[in-house]
Coordinates of C-alpha atoms and ligand atoms in Angstrom, one line a residue:
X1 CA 225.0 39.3 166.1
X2 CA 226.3 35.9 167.3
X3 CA 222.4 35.1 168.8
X4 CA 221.2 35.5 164.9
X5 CA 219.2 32.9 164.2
X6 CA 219.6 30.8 161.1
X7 CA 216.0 31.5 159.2
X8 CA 215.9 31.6 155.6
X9 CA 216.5 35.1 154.2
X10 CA 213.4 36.3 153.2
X11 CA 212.4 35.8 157.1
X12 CA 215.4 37.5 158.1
X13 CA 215.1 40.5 156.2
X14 CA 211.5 41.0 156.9
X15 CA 212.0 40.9 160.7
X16 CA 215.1 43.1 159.9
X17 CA 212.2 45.6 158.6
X18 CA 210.0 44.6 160.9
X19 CA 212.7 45.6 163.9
X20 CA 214.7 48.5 162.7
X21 CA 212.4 49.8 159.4
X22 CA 213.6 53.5 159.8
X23 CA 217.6 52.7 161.0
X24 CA 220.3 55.2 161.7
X25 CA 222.8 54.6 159.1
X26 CA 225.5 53.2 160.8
X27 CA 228.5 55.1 161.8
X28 CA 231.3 53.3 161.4
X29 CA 230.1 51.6 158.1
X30 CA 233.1 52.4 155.6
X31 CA 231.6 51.7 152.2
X32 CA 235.2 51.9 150.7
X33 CA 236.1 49.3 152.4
X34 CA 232.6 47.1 151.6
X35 CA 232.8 47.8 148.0
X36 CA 236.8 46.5 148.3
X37 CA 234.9 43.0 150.3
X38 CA 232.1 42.7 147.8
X39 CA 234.3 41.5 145.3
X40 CA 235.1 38.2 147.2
X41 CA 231.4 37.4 147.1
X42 CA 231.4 37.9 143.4
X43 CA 234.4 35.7 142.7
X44 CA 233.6 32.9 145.5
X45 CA 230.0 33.0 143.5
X46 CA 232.0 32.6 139.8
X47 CA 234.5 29.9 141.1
X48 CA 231.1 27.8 142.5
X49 CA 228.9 28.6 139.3
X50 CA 231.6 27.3 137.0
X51 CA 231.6 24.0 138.9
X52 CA 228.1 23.7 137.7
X53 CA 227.6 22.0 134.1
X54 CA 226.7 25.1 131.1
X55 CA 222.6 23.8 130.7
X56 CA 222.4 23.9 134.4
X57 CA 223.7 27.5 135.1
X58 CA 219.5 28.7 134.6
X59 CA 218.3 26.2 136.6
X60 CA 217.2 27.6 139.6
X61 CA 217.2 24.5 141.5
X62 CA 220.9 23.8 140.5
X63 CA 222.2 27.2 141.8
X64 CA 219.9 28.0 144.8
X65 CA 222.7 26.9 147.1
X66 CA 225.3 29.3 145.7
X67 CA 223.1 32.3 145.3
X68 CA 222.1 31.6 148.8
X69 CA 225.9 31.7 149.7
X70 CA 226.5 34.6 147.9
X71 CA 224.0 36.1 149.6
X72 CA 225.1 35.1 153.1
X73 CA 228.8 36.2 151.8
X74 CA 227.7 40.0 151.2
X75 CA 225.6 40.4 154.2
X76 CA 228.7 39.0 156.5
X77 CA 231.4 40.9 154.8
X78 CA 228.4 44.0 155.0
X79 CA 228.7 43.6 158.8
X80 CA 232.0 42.7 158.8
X81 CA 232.5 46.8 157.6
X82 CA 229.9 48.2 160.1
X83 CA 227.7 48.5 157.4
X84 CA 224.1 47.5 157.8
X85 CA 223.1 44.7 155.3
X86 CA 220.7 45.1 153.0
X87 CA 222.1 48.9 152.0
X88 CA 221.8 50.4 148.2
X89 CA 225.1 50.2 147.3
X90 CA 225.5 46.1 148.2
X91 CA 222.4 45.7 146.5
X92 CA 223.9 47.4 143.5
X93 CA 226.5 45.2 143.9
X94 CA 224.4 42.1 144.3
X95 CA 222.0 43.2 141.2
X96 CA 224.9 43.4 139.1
X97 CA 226.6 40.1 139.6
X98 CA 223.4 38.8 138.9
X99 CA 222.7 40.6 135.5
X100 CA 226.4 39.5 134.7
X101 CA 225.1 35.7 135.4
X102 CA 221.8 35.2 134.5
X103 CA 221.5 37.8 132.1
X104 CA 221.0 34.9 129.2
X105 CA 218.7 33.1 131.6
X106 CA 215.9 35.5 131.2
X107 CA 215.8 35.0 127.0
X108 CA 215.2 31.2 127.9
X109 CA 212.3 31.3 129.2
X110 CA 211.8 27.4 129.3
X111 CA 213.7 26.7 131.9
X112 CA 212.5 29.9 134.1
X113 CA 209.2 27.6 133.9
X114 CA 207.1 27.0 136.9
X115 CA 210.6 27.3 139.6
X116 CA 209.1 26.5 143.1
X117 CA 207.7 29.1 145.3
X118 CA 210.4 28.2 147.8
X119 CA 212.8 29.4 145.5
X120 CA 211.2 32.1 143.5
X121 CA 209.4 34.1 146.2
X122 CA 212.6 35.5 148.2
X123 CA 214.5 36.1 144.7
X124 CA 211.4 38.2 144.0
X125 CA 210.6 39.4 148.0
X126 CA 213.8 40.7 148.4
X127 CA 213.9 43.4 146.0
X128 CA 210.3 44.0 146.6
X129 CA 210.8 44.5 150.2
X130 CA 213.9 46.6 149.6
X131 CA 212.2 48.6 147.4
X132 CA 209.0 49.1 150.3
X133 CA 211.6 49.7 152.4
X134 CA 213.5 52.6 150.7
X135 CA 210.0 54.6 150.3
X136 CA 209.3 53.9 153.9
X137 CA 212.7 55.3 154.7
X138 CA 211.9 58.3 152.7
X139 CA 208.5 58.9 154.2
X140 CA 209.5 58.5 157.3
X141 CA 212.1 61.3 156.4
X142 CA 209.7 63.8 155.3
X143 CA 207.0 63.1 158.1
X144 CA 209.1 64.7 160.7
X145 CA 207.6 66.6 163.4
X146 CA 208.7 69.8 162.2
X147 CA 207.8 69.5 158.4
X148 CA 204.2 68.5 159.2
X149 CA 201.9 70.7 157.6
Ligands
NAG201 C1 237.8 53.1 154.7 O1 238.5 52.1 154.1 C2 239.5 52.5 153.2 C3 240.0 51.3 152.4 O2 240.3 50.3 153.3 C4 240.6 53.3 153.9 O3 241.6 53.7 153.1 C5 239.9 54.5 154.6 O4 240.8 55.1 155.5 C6 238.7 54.0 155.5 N1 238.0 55.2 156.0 C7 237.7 55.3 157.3 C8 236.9 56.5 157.6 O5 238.0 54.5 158.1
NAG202 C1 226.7 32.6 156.5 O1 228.1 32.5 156.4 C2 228.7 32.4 157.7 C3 230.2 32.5 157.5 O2 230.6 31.7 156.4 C4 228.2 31.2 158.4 O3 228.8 31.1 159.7 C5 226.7 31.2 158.5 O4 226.2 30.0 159.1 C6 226.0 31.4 157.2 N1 224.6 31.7 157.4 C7 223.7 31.2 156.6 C8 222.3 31.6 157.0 O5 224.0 30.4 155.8
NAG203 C1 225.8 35.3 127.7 O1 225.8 35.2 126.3 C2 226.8 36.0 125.7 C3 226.6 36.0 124.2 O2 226.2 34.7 123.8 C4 228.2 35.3 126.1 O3 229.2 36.0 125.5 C5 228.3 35.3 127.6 O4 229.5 34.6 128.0 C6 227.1 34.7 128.2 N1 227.2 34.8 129.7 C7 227.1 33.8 130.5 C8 227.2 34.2 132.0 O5 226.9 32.7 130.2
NAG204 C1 216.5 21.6 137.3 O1 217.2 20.9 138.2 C2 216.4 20.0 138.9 C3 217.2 19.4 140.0 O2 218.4 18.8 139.5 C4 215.7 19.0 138.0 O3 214.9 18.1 138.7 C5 214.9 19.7 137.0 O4 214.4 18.8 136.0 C6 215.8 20.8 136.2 N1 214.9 21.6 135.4 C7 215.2 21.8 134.1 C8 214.2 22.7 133.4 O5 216.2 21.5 133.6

């Protein structure tokens, strides 16, 4: 883990498929104690966002940075646990701090206009890929050698 490279995240997590696409779940992961860390990630994210002026809070450009750390935060306090990061339950987490913040961004729609594809394509990749990835998971379950028809 201290030989991770810094790549931007939607590189990260697709060589994290790429590598480990059907991965144990990991046994000393103690979701207790990530859904206690989460928490942190969501406050650090509130303190930083409220630093921000009101009209900017929807600007994609304006919060990038914090999202970004936010991110980061969940997937080291993830692996801090012995979880693996991504996993459903800090993606839960994730989705709902960002309902709780950008819920009234999606109603204005001006200034969701034309964000740049550096920005936009991992906020859309990720759940994407995550998505993929869970019905991989769950193929992969049901294609072993002793269920095949
Ligand atoms: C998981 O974390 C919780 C809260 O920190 C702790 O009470 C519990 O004993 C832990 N469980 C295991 C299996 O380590
Ligand atoms: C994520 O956060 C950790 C701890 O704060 C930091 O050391 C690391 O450089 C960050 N990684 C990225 C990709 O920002
Ligand atoms: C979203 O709008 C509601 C109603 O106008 C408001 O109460 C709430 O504080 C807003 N949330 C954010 C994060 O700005
Ligand atoms: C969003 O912020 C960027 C950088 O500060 C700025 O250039 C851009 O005009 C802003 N967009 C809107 C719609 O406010």
């Amino acid at each position: 883990m201290e030989m991770r490279e810094r790549r931007r995240p939607q590189f990260r997590l697709l060589l994290l498929l790429l590598l480990c696409g059907g991965c144990p779940p990991a046994g000393g992961c103690n979701e207790t104690r990530m859904l206690e860390k989460l928490p942190l990630c969501g406050k650090a994210f509130a303190d930083m966002m409220r630093t921000l002026d009101a009209w900017k809070r929807c600007n994609l450009s304006e919060f990038i940075v914090y999202y970004e750390s936010f991110t980061n935060c969940t997937e080291v306090e993830t692996n801090v646990v012995g979880c693996y990061w991504p996993n459903p339950l800090a993606q839960g987490f994730i989705s709902g701090v960002h309902r709780q913040f950008f819920a009234n961004c999606t109603v204005d729609r001006t200034h969701w206009e034309d964000p740049p594809d550096e920005v936009l394509i991992p906020l859309i990749a990720v759940p994407v890929l995550l998505t993929v990835a869970m019905a991989g998971l769950v193929v992969w379950r049901s294609k072993r050698p002793d269920q095949l028809l």
